[in-house]
mmCIF file of C-alpha atoms in Angstrom:
data_model
loop_
_atom_site.group_PDB
_atom_site.id
_atom_site.type_symbol
_atom_site.label_atom_id
_atom_site.label_comp_id
_atom_site.label_asym_id
_atom_site.label_seq_id
_atom_site.Cartn_x
_atom_site.Cartn_y
_atom_site.Cartn_z
ATOM 1 C CA MET A 28 -17.997 128.024 -33.484
ATOM 2 C CA PRO A 29 -15.739 129.507 -30.847
ATOM 3 C CA ASN A 30 -17.738 128.121 -28.154
ATOM 4 C CA ASN A 31 -17.391 124.614 -30.030
ATOM 5 C CA LYS A 32 -13.483 125.079 -30.208
ATOM 6 C CA CYS A 33 -13.422 126.162 -26.565
ATOM 7 C CA LYS A 34 -15.477 123.274 -25.371
ATOM 8 C CA ASN A 35 -13.241 120.915 -27.732
ATOM 9 C CA GLN A 36 -10.269 121.970 -25.875
ATOM 10 C CA GLY A 37 -11.894 122.137 -22.567
ATOM 11 C CA ASN A 38 -12.654 118.220 -23.495
ATOM 12 C CA LYS A 39 -9.169 117.784 -24.456
ATOM 13 C CA ASN A 40 -7.755 119.053 -21.023
ATOM 14 C CA LYS A 41 -10.298 116.837 -19.472
ATOM 15 C CA GLU A 42 -9.049 113.704 -21.572
ATOM 16 C CA VAL A 43 -6.872 111.485 -19.787
ATOM 17 C CA THR A 44 -3.735 110.140 -21.793
ATOM 18 C CA MET A 45 -4.537 106.506 -22.490
ATOM 19 C CA LYS A 46 -1.758 103.899 -22.558
ATOM 20 C CA PRO A 47 -0.877 101.689 -25.552
ATOM 21 C CA SER A 48 -3.212 98.903 -26.261
ATOM 22 C CA ASN A 49 -0.612 96.287 -26.337
ATOM 23 C CA GLU A 50 -0.212 96.694 -22.275
ATOM 24 C CA LYS A 51 -2.222 94.033 -20.547
ATOM 25 C CA ASP A 52 -2.260 95.770 -17.456
ATOM 26 C CA THR A 53 -3.863 99.015 -18.914
ATOM 27 C CA PRO A 54 -7.285 99.625 -17.272
ATOM 28 C CA ILE A 55 -9.969 100.628 -19.446
ATOM 29 C CA GLN A 56 -11.162 104.130 -19.075
ATOM 30 C CA ASP A 57 -14.799 105.213 -18.139
ATOM 31 C CA TYR A 58 -16.372 107.379 -20.559
ATOM 32 C CA GLU A 59 -19.679 109.127 -20.499
ATOM 33 C CA ASP A 60 -22.004 109.508 -23.416
ATOM 34 C CA ASP A 61 -21.291 113.306 -23.853
ATOM 35 C CA ASP A 62 -17.688 112.566 -23.514
ATOM 36 C CA ILE A 63 -17.979 109.807 -26.517
ATOM 37 C CA GLU A 64 -20.094 112.523 -28.613
ATOM 38 C CA GLU A 65 -17.383 115.311 -28.401
ATOM 39 C CA MET A 66 -14.755 112.719 -29.290
ATOM 40 C CA GLN A 67 -12.934 112.953 -32.449
ATOM 41 C CA GLU A 68 -12.838 110.167 -35.091
ATOM 42 C CA ALA A 69 -9.237 109.306 -34.324
ATOM 43 C CA ASP A 70 -10.020 109.128 -30.890
ATOM 44 C CA LEU A 71 -13.129 106.822 -31.365
ATOM 45 C CA LYS A 72 -10.822 104.829 -33.190
ATOM 46 C CA ASN A 73 -8.601 104.295 -30.556
ATOM 47 C CA LEU A 74 -11.088 103.594 -28.102
ATOM 48 C CA ILE A 75 -12.579 100.964 -30.414
ATOM 49 C CA ARG A 76 -9.411 99.369 -30.800
ATOM 50 C CA THR A 77 -8.734 99.546 -27.146
ATOM 51 C CA LEU A 78 -12.111 98.041 -26.199
ATOM 52 C CA ARG A 79 -11.727 95.409 -29.106
ATOM 53 C CA SER A 80 -8.251 94.553 -27.632
ATOM 54 C CA SER A 81 -9.734 94.496 -24.031
ATOM 55 C CA GLN A 82 -12.652 92.305 -25.266
ATOM 56 C CA LYS A 83 -10.096 89.991 -27.068
ATOM 57 C CA GLN A 84 -7.750 89.999 -23.664
ATOM 58 C CA ILE A 85 -11.075 89.031 -21.733
ATOM 59 C CA LEU A 86 -12.045 86.332 -23.991
ATOM 60 C CA GLN A 87 -8.375 84.938 -23.828
ATOM 61 C CA GLN A 88 -8.509 85.239 -20.132
ATOM 62 C CA GLN A 89 -11.934 83.605 -19.944
ATOM 63 C CA LYS A 90 -10.777 80.854 -22.348
ATOM 64 C CA SER A 91 -7.601 80.386 -20.407
ATOM 65 C CA LEU A 92 -9.762 80.427 -17.154
ATOM 66 C CA MET A 93 -12.192 77.634 -18.889
ATOM 67 C CA ASP A 94 -8.876 75.520 -19.597
ATOM 68 C CA LYS A 95 -7.839 75.892 -16.302
ATOM 69 C CA ILE A 96 -11.064 74.949 -14.925
ATOM 70 C CA GLU A 97 -11.420 71.886 -17.505
ATOM 71 C CA ASN A 98 -7.831 70.879 -16.420
ATOM 72 C CA LEU A 99 -8.926 71.292 -12.776
ATOM 73 C CA SER A 100 -12.135 69.429 -13.492
ATOM 74 C CA ARG A 101 -10.212 66.738 -15.025
ATOM 75 C CA GLU A 102 -7.638 66.708 -12.478
ATOM 76 C CA ASN A 103 -10.327 66.583 -9.913
ATOM 77 C CA GLU A 104 -11.913 63.447 -11.543
ATOM 78 C CA ILE A 105 -8.541 61.680 -11.922
ATOM 79 C CA LEU A 106 -8.228 62.503 -8.132
ATOM 80 C CA ARG A 107 -11.443 61.284 -7.580
ATOM 81 C CA ARG A 108 -10.959 58.130 -9.354
ATOM 82 C CA ASN A 109 -7.679 57.617 -7.933
ATOM 83 C CA GLN A 110 -9.116 58.302 -4.359
ATOM 84 C CA ASN A 111 -11.929 55.267 -5.330
ATOM 85 C CA GLU A 112 -9.064 53.053 -6.335
ATOM 86 C CA THR A 113 -7.243 53.732 -3.442
ATOM 87 C CA LYS A 114 -10.164 53.155 -1.226
ATOM 88 C CA GLN A 115 -10.867 50.038 -3.252
ATOM 89 C CA LEU A 116 -7.018 48.961 -2.802
ATOM 90 C CA VAL A 117 -7.194 49.765 0.805
ATOM 91 C CA GLN A 118 -10.355 47.674 1.150
ATOM 92 C CA GLN A 119 -8.794 44.806 -0.769
ATOM 93 C CA GLU A 120 -5.537 45.305 1.251
ATOM 94 C CA THR A 121 -7.687 45.296 4.451
ATOM 95 C CA VAL A 122 -9.380 41.793 3.137
ATOM 96 C CA VAL A 123 -6.047 40.487 2.409
ATOM 97 C CA VAL A 124 -4.435 41.502 5.726
ATOM 98 C CA THR A 125 -7.547 40.040 7.279
ATOM 99 C CA GLU A 126 -7.173 36.887 5.463
ATOM 100 C CA VAL A 127 -3.230 36.663 6.383
ATOM 101 C CA LYS A 128 -4.158 37.316 9.821
ATOM 102 C CA ASN A 129 -6.631 34.601 9.782
ATOM 103 C CA SER A 130 -4.331 32.406 7.816
ATOM 104 C CA ILE A 131 -1.513 33.024 10.550
ATOM 105 C CA ASP A 132 -3.788 32.262 13.135
ATOM 106 C CA GLN A 133 -4.863 28.968 11.494
ATOM 107 C CA MET A 134 -0.939 28.170 10.884
ATOM 108 C CA LYS A 135 -0.124 29.087 14.595
ATOM 109 C CA ALA A 136 -3.286 26.780 15.783
ATOM 110 C CA THR A 137 -1.949 24.156 13.543
ATOM 111 C CA THR A 138 1.569 24.498 14.227
ATOM 112 C CA GLU A 139 0.630 24.356 18.307
ATOM 113 C CA SER A 140 -1.444 21.223 17.440
ATOM 114 C CA LEU A 141 1.520 19.495 15.239
ATOM 115 C CA THR A 142 3.907 20.658 18.066
ATOM 116 C CA ASN A 143 1.543 18.828 20.522
ATOM 117 C CA ARG A 144 1.143 15.898 18.582
ATOM 118 C CA MET A 145 5.143 15.896 17.682
ATOM 119 C CA GLY A 146 5.481 15.927 21.648
ATOM 120 C CA GLU A 147 3.090 13.208 22.019
ATOM 121 C CA ALA A 148 4.860 11.115 19.246
ATOM 122 C CA GLU A 149 8.317 11.840 21.000
ATOM 123 C CA GLU A 150 7.105 10.653 24.107
ATOM 124 C CA ARG A 151 5.553 7.591 22.315
ATOM 125 C CA ILE A 152 8.955 7.033 20.482
ATOM 126 C CA SER A 153 10.919 7.210 23.741
ATOM 127 C CA ASP A 154 8.674 4.820 25.325
ATOM 128 C CA LEU A 155 9.015 2.429 22.369
ATOM 129 C CA GLU A 156 12.687 2.993 22.389
ATOM 130 C CA ASP A 157 12.889 2.035 26.353
ATOM 131 C CA ARG A 158 10.999 -0.835 25.328
ATOM 132 C CA GLU A 159 12.998 -1.993 22.676
ATOM 133 C CA GLN A 160 16.056 -1.399 24.779
ATOM 134 C CA GLU A 161 14.750 -3.556 27.228
ATOM 135 C CA ARG A 162 13.381 -6.003 24.646
ATOM 136 C CA ILE A 163 16.943 -6.161 23.425
ATOM 137 C CA GLN A 164 18.552 -6.373 26.593
ATOM 138 C CA SER A 165 16.138 -9.346 27.279
ATOM 139 C CA ASP A 166 16.640 -11.024 24.036
ATOM 140 C CA GLN A 167 20.408 -10.769 24.748
ATOM 141 C CA ARG A 168 20.087 -12.095 28.400
ATOM 142 C CA LYS A 169 18.114 -15.028 26.599
ATOM 143 C CA GLU A 170 20.382 -15.723 23.965
ATOM 144 C CA GLU A 171 23.484 -15.575 26.812
ATOM 145 C CA GLU A 172 21.263 -18.274 28.553
ATOM 146 C CA ILE A 173 20.831 -20.334 25.585
ATOM 147 C CA ARG A 174 24.333 -20.255 24.853
ATOM 148 C CA ASN A 175 25.119 -21.117 28.404
ATOM 149 C CA LEU A 176 22.464 -24.087 28.235
ATOM 150 C CA LYS A 177 24.079 -24.860 24.950
ATOM 151 C CA HIS A 178 27.389 -24.961 26.378
ATOM 152 C CA THR A 179 26.300 -26.915 29.661
ATOM 153 C CA VAL A 180 24.465 -29.394 27.272
ATOM 154 C CA GLY A 181 27.385 -29.633 24.970
ATOM 155 C CA ASN A 182 29.733 -30.434 28.428
ATOM 156 C CA LEU A 183 27.268 -32.940 29.594
ATOM 157 C CA GLN A 184 27.136 -34.686 26.281
ATOM 158 C CA ASP A 185 30.882 -34.565 25.871
ATOM 159 C CA THR A 186 31.220 -35.789 29.491
ATOM 160 C CA ILE A 187 28.789 -38.743 28.887
ATOM 161 C CA LYS A 188 30.539 -39.477 25.380
ATOM 162 C CA LYS A 189 33.996 -38.962 26.655
ATOM 163 C CA PRO A 190 34.837 -42.683 26.630
ATOM 164 C CA ASN A 191 33.174 -43.094 23.237
ATOM 165 C CA ILE A 192 34.925 -43.876 20.004
ATOM 166 C CA ARG A 193 33.321 -43.137 16.791
ATOM 167 C CA VAL A 194 33.838 -45.508 13.941
ATOM 168 C CA LEU A 195 33.130 -43.929 10.519
ATOM 169 C CA GLY A 196 33.239 -45.789 7.081
ATOM 170 C CA VAL A 197 32.099 -49.305 7.834
ATOM 171 C CA PRO A 198 29.637 -50.535 5.425
ATOM 172 C CA GLU A 199 26.029 -51.021 6.522
ATOM 173 C CA GLY A 200 25.039 -54.716 7.190
ATOM 174 C CA MET A 201 28.655 -56.002 7.832
ATOM 175 C CA GLU A 202 27.874 -56.444 11.729
ATOM 176 C CA ARG A 203 25.526 -59.144 10.852
ATOM 177 C CA GLU A 204 27.440 -61.970 11.568
ATOM 178 C CA LYS A 205 29.671 -60.681 14.544
ATOM 179 C CA GLY A 206 27.636 -57.831 15.624
ATOM 180 C CA LEU A 207 29.264 -54.257 16.508
ATOM 181 C CA GLU A 208 31.249 -55.124 19.416
ATOM 182 C CA GLY A 209 32.578 -58.136 17.543
ATOM 183 C CA LEU A 210 33.573 -55.870 14.323
ATOM 184 C CA PHE A 211 35.365 -53.440 16.884
ATOM 185 C CA GLY A 212 37.036 -56.396 18.308
ATOM 186 C CA GLU A 213 38.126 -57.377 14.688
ATOM 187 C CA ILE A 214 39.335 -53.745 14.071
ATOM 188 C CA LEU A 215 41.781 -53.866 17.365
ATOM 189 C CA ALA A 216 43.012 -57.234 16.071
ATOM 190 C CA LYS A 217 44.100 -56.519 12.600
ATOM 191 C CA ASN A 218 44.888 -52.962 13.291
ATOM 192 C CA PHE A 219 46.422 -53.011 16.537
ATOM 193 C CA PRO A 220 47.494 -56.476 17.610
ATOM 194 C CA GLY A 221 48.874 -55.305 21.122
ATOM 195 C CA LEU A 222 45.661 -53.632 22.236
ATOM 196 C CA GLU A 223 43.545 -56.902 21.259
ATOM 197 C CA LYS A 224 45.451 -58.785 24.025
ATOM 198 C CA ASP A 225 44.610 -56.017 26.570
ATOM 199 C CA ARG A 226 41.821 -57.557 28.570
ATOM 200 C CA GLU A 227 41.122 -54.204 30.119
ATOM 201 C CA ILE A 228 39.525 -52.731 27.098
ATOM 202 C CA LEU A 229 35.818 -53.418 27.766
ATOM 203 C CA VAL A 230 33.178 -52.582 25.382
ATOM 204 C CA GLN A 231 30.130 -51.507 27.395
ATOM 205 C CA GLU A 232 27.816 -50.548 24.215
ATOM 206 C CA ALA A 233 27.836 -50.124 20.705
ATOM 207 C CA HIS A 234 25.328 -48.786 18.172
ATOM 208 C CA ARG A 235 24.933 -47.016 15.005
ATOM 209 C CA THR A 236 23.709 -43.389 14.622
ATOM 210 C CA PRO A 237 21.371 -42.364 13.846
ATOM 211 C CA ASN A 238 19.214 -45.028 14.830
ATOM 212 C CA LYS A 239 17.246 -45.245 11.271
ATOM 213 C CA HIS A 240 19.157 -46.068 8.234
ATOM 214 C CA ASP A 241 18.331 -43.402 5.448
ATOM 215 C CA GLN A 242 18.324 -45.469 2.153
ATOM 216 C CA LYS A 243 18.712 -42.313 0.084
ATOM 217 C CA ARG A 244 22.188 -41.579 2.295
ATOM 218 C CA SER A 245 25.031 -42.737 0.302
ATOM 219 C CA SER A 246 27.488 -43.034 3.124
ATOM 220 C CA PRO A 247 27.229 -45.941 6.033
ATOM 221 C CA ARG A 248 25.793 -44.824 9.643
ATOM 222 C CA HIS A 249 28.725 -44.091 12.203
ATOM 223 C CA ILE A 250 29.404 -46.755 14.899
ATOM 224 C CA VAL A 251 29.452 -45.346 18.364
ATOM 225 C CA ILE A 252 31.559 -47.459 20.684
ATOM 226 C CA LYS A 253 31.258 -46.689 24.383
ATOM 227 C CA LEU A 254 34.396 -48.166 26.339
ATOM 228 C CA SER A 255 34.599 -48.736 30.319
ATOM 229 C CA THR A 256 37.288 -45.765 30.523
ATOM 230 C CA VAL A 257 38.363 -42.654 28.966
ATOM 231 C CA LYS A 258 41.916 -44.027 29.342
ATOM 232 C CA HIS A 259 41.176 -46.902 26.776
ATOM 233 C CA LYS A 260 39.508 -44.511 24.504
ATOM 234 C CA GLU A 261 42.624 -42.343 24.338
ATOM 235 C CA LYS A 262 44.804 -45.324 24.074
ATOM 236 C CA ILE A 263 42.999 -46.422 21.185
ATOM 237 C CA LEU A 264 43.048 -43.170 19.417
ATOM 238 C CA LYS A 265 46.729 -42.655 20.166
ATOM 239 C CA CYS A 266 47.414 -45.806 18.337
ATOM 240 C CA ALA A 267 45.037 -44.795 15.426
ATOM 241 C CA ARG A 268 46.887 -41.642 14.985
ATOM 242 C CA GLU A 269 50.096 -43.306 14.871
ATOM 243 C CA LYS A 270 49.026 -45.851 12.352
ATOM 244 C CA ARG A 271 47.471 -43.372 10.097
ATOM 245 C CA GLN A 272 45.838 -45.765 7.870
ATOM 246 C CA ILE A 273 43.283 -48.182 9.523
ATOM 247 C CA THR A 274 41.328 -50.795 7.490
ATOM 248 C CA LEU A 275 38.338 -53.389 8.095
ATOM 249 C CA ARG A 276 38.438 -56.227 5.463
ATOM 250 C CA GLY A 277 40.537 -54.272 3.001
ATOM 251 C CA SER A 278 38.293 -51.216 3.487
ATOM 252 C CA PRO A 279 39.743 -47.736 4.794
ATOM 253 C CA ILE A 280 37.899 -46.703 7.892
ATOM 254 C CA ARG A 281 38.557 -43.935 10.803
ATOM 255 C CA LEU A 282 38.395 -43.857 14.573
ATOM 256 C CA THR A 283 37.833 -40.493 16.019
ATOM 257 C CA ALA A 284 36.499 -39.377 19.363
ATOM 258 C CA ASN A 285 32.808 -38.898 19.834
ATOM 259 C CA PHE A 286 31.604 -35.087 20.696
ATOM 260 C CA SER A 287 28.400 -33.408 20.761
ATOM 261 C CA SER A 288 27.500 -31.669 17.352
ATOM 262 C CA GLU A 289 28.548 -28.226 18.851
ATOM 263 C CA THR A 290 31.976 -29.543 19.952
ATOM 264 C CA LEU A 291 32.338 -30.879 16.534
ATOM 265 C CA GLN A 292 31.601 -27.830 14.645
ATOM 266 C CA ALA A 293 33.723 -25.960 17.054
ATOM 267 C CA ARG A 294 36.647 -28.575 16.205
ATOM 268 C CA ARG A 295 35.981 -28.057 12.526
ATOM 269 C CA GLU A 296 36.321 -24.435 12.549
ATOM 270 C CA TRP A 297 40.199 -25.190 13.416
ATOM 271 C CA ARG A 298 40.758 -27.263 10.608
ATOM 272 C CA ASP A 299 41.995 -24.762 7.857
ATOM 273 C CA ILE A 300 43.914 -22.807 10.213
ATOM 274 C CA ALA A 301 45.541 -26.087 11.597
ATOM 275 C CA GLN A 302 46.419 -27.014 8.127
ATOM 276 C CA VAL A 303 48.216 -23.993 7.448
ATOM 277 C CA LEU A 304 49.896 -24.515 10.686
ATOM 278 C CA ARG A 305 50.823 -28.143 9.696
ATOM 279 C CA GLU A 306 52.195 -27.091 6.408
ATOM 280 C CA ASN A 307 54.734 -24.521 8.146
ATOM 281 C CA ASN A 308 55.801 -27.142 10.600
ATOM 282 C CA CYS A 309 54.034 -25.756 13.775
ATOM 283 C CA GLN A 310 52.910 -29.165 15.149
ATOM 284 C CA PRO A 311 49.146 -28.016 15.534
ATOM 285 C CA ARG A 312 46.877 -30.260 17.519
ATOM 286 C CA ILE A 313 43.056 -29.856 18.322
ATOM 287 C CA LEU A 314 42.610 -30.948 22.259
ATOM 288 C CA TYR A 315 39.772 -31.710 24.003
ATOM 289 C CA PRO A 316 37.116 -30.579 23.436
ATOM 290 C CA ALA A 317 37.867 -27.847 20.873
ATOM 291 C CA LYS A 318 41.123 -26.106 21.650
ATOM 292 C CA LEU A 319 43.757 -25.376 19.287
ATOM 293 C CA SER A 320 47.602 -26.136 20.191
ATOM 294 C CA PHE A 321 50.647 -25.504 18.310
ATOM 295 C CA VAL A 322 54.132 -24.466 18.557
ATOM 296 C CA ASN A 323 55.367 -20.880 18.169
ATOM 297 C CA GLU A 324 58.998 -19.774 18.799
ATOM 298 C CA GLY A 325 59.719 -22.996 20.787
ATOM 299 C CA GLU A 326 56.675 -22.635 23.131
ATOM 300 C CA ILE A 327 53.625 -24.248 22.904
ATOM 301 C CA LYS A 328 50.452 -21.925 22.650
ATOM 302 C CA THR A 329 46.790 -23.101 23.113
ATOM 303 C CA PHE A 330 43.869 -20.963 22.375
ATOM 304 C CA HIS A 331 40.213 -21.595 23.344
ATOM 305 C CA SER A 332 38.675 -19.131 20.659
ATOM 306 C CA LYS A 333 39.601 -17.437 17.394
ATOM 307 C CA GLN A 334 39.357 -14.298 18.978
ATOM 308 C CA LYS A 335 42.183 -14.992 21.433
ATOM 309 C CA LEU A 336 44.128 -16.322 18.520
ATOM 310 C CA LYS A 337 43.646 -12.962 16.438
ATOM 311 C CA GLU A 338 44.705 -11.113 19.402
ATOM 312 C CA PHE A 339 48.069 -13.072 19.818
ATOM 313 C CA VAL A 340 48.844 -13.377 15.914
ATOM 314 C CA ALA A 341 48.359 -9.533 15.857
ATOM 315 C CA THR A 342 51.379 -9.490 18.097
ATOM 316 C CA ARG A 343 53.564 -11.674 16.046
ATOM 317 C CA PRO A 344 54.430 -10.492 12.589
ATOM 318 C CA ALA A 345 55.771 -13.760 10.998
ATOM 319 C CA LEU A 346 52.546 -15.522 12.457
ATOM 320 C CA GLN A 347 50.484 -12.904 11.176
ATOM 321 C CA LYS A 348 51.549 -13.270 7.437
ATOM 322 C CA MET A 349 51.058 -16.732 7.832
ATOM 323 C CA LEU A 350 47.723 -16.901 9.093
ATOM 324 C CA LYS A 351 46.559 -13.729 7.237
ATOM 325 C CA ASP A 352 44.599 -15.457 4.504
ATOM 326 C CA VAL A 353 43.008 -18.207 6.376
ATOM 327 C CA LEU A 354 41.922 -15.476 9.089
ATOM 328 C CA HIS A 355 40.530 -13.177 6.702
ATOM 329 C CA THR A 356 38.736 -15.896 5.063
ATOM 330 C CA GLU A 357 37.005 -17.001 8.288
ATOM 331 C CA THR A 358 36.165 -13.309 8.893
ATOM 332 C CA LYS A 359 34.314 -13.458 5.983
ATOM 333 C CA LYS A 360 32.640 -16.549 6.558
ATOM 334 C CA HIS A 361 31.176 -15.399 9.749
ATOM 335 C CA GLY A 362 30.234 -12.156 8.158
ATOM 336 C CA HIS A 363 27.984 -13.889 5.789
ATOM 337 C CA GLN A 364 26.417 -16.175 8.373
ATOM 338 C CA TYR A 365 25.551 -13.152 10.296
ATOM 339 C CA GLU A 366 24.013 -11.289 7.407
ATOM 340 C CA ARG A 367 21.687 -14.566 6.611
ATOM 341 C CA ARG A 368 20.751 -14.484 10.010
#
């Protein structure tokens, strides 16, 4: 027995003091089989507890490692999926970028084509505008030539018709007994006894106008009397203006100068203005061939066109107030005529 005690004590001296089992960093002591046999029961229990605690820690660490591995696996899978998705997105974006580049190239080509077409169209438009301008200028020249020709023809007609007198209101058929020249002599004898004795007044020609009688026309055709001189025509018309009321066999008639249709229209356009001037004692007269004459501030003013009259009226407030309505009406008439054209 003493020997066993000595052995036990020796073994006790050989034992290494163990740390508490709850410390994770405590290393597990390596024991030989002989040492385990010589341990006491309490030491064995402590050893078993230490081993179980270490086993539990190992299991926990193993479980923790497995969890980490699983988490890493999941994260790796997620990363792999994200990588695949990223690759797909990159591929899709690459396709989109390629399509966009192709579209941009097509748009550039289309834009370049459109630019070229626009350039060609602009050149054509410029050519057309030049041609149109040339056509307008040509039309304007032609219109000016036509106006000049009409004016020349009107002047020729007025010159030819200058010694003529136009008789209005003589019923159709009245000339059957005496003829037109005889009727004109009767007009002079009944209305101007002094002129009827003037042997110098000679009628060269007399006819109705138009030549053909329209049965649907209610008013009789005019009679044109061609005299030998303009002086005789002016003398007769002056007497007609002074007498004012001229008759033939009890019917009222009129004696006027014989003008071209253009000159007659130009004279008619002065009528409304002349009427207003007459109402204001301005002594208006329509002179040959189509000029307006009237008295303003003691002076006789003569105008060949309404534009000249408007320019003059603009400098005379009283006259402007007098003719404001009639000139405004004339302007509106010309505007409507221009729109109809």
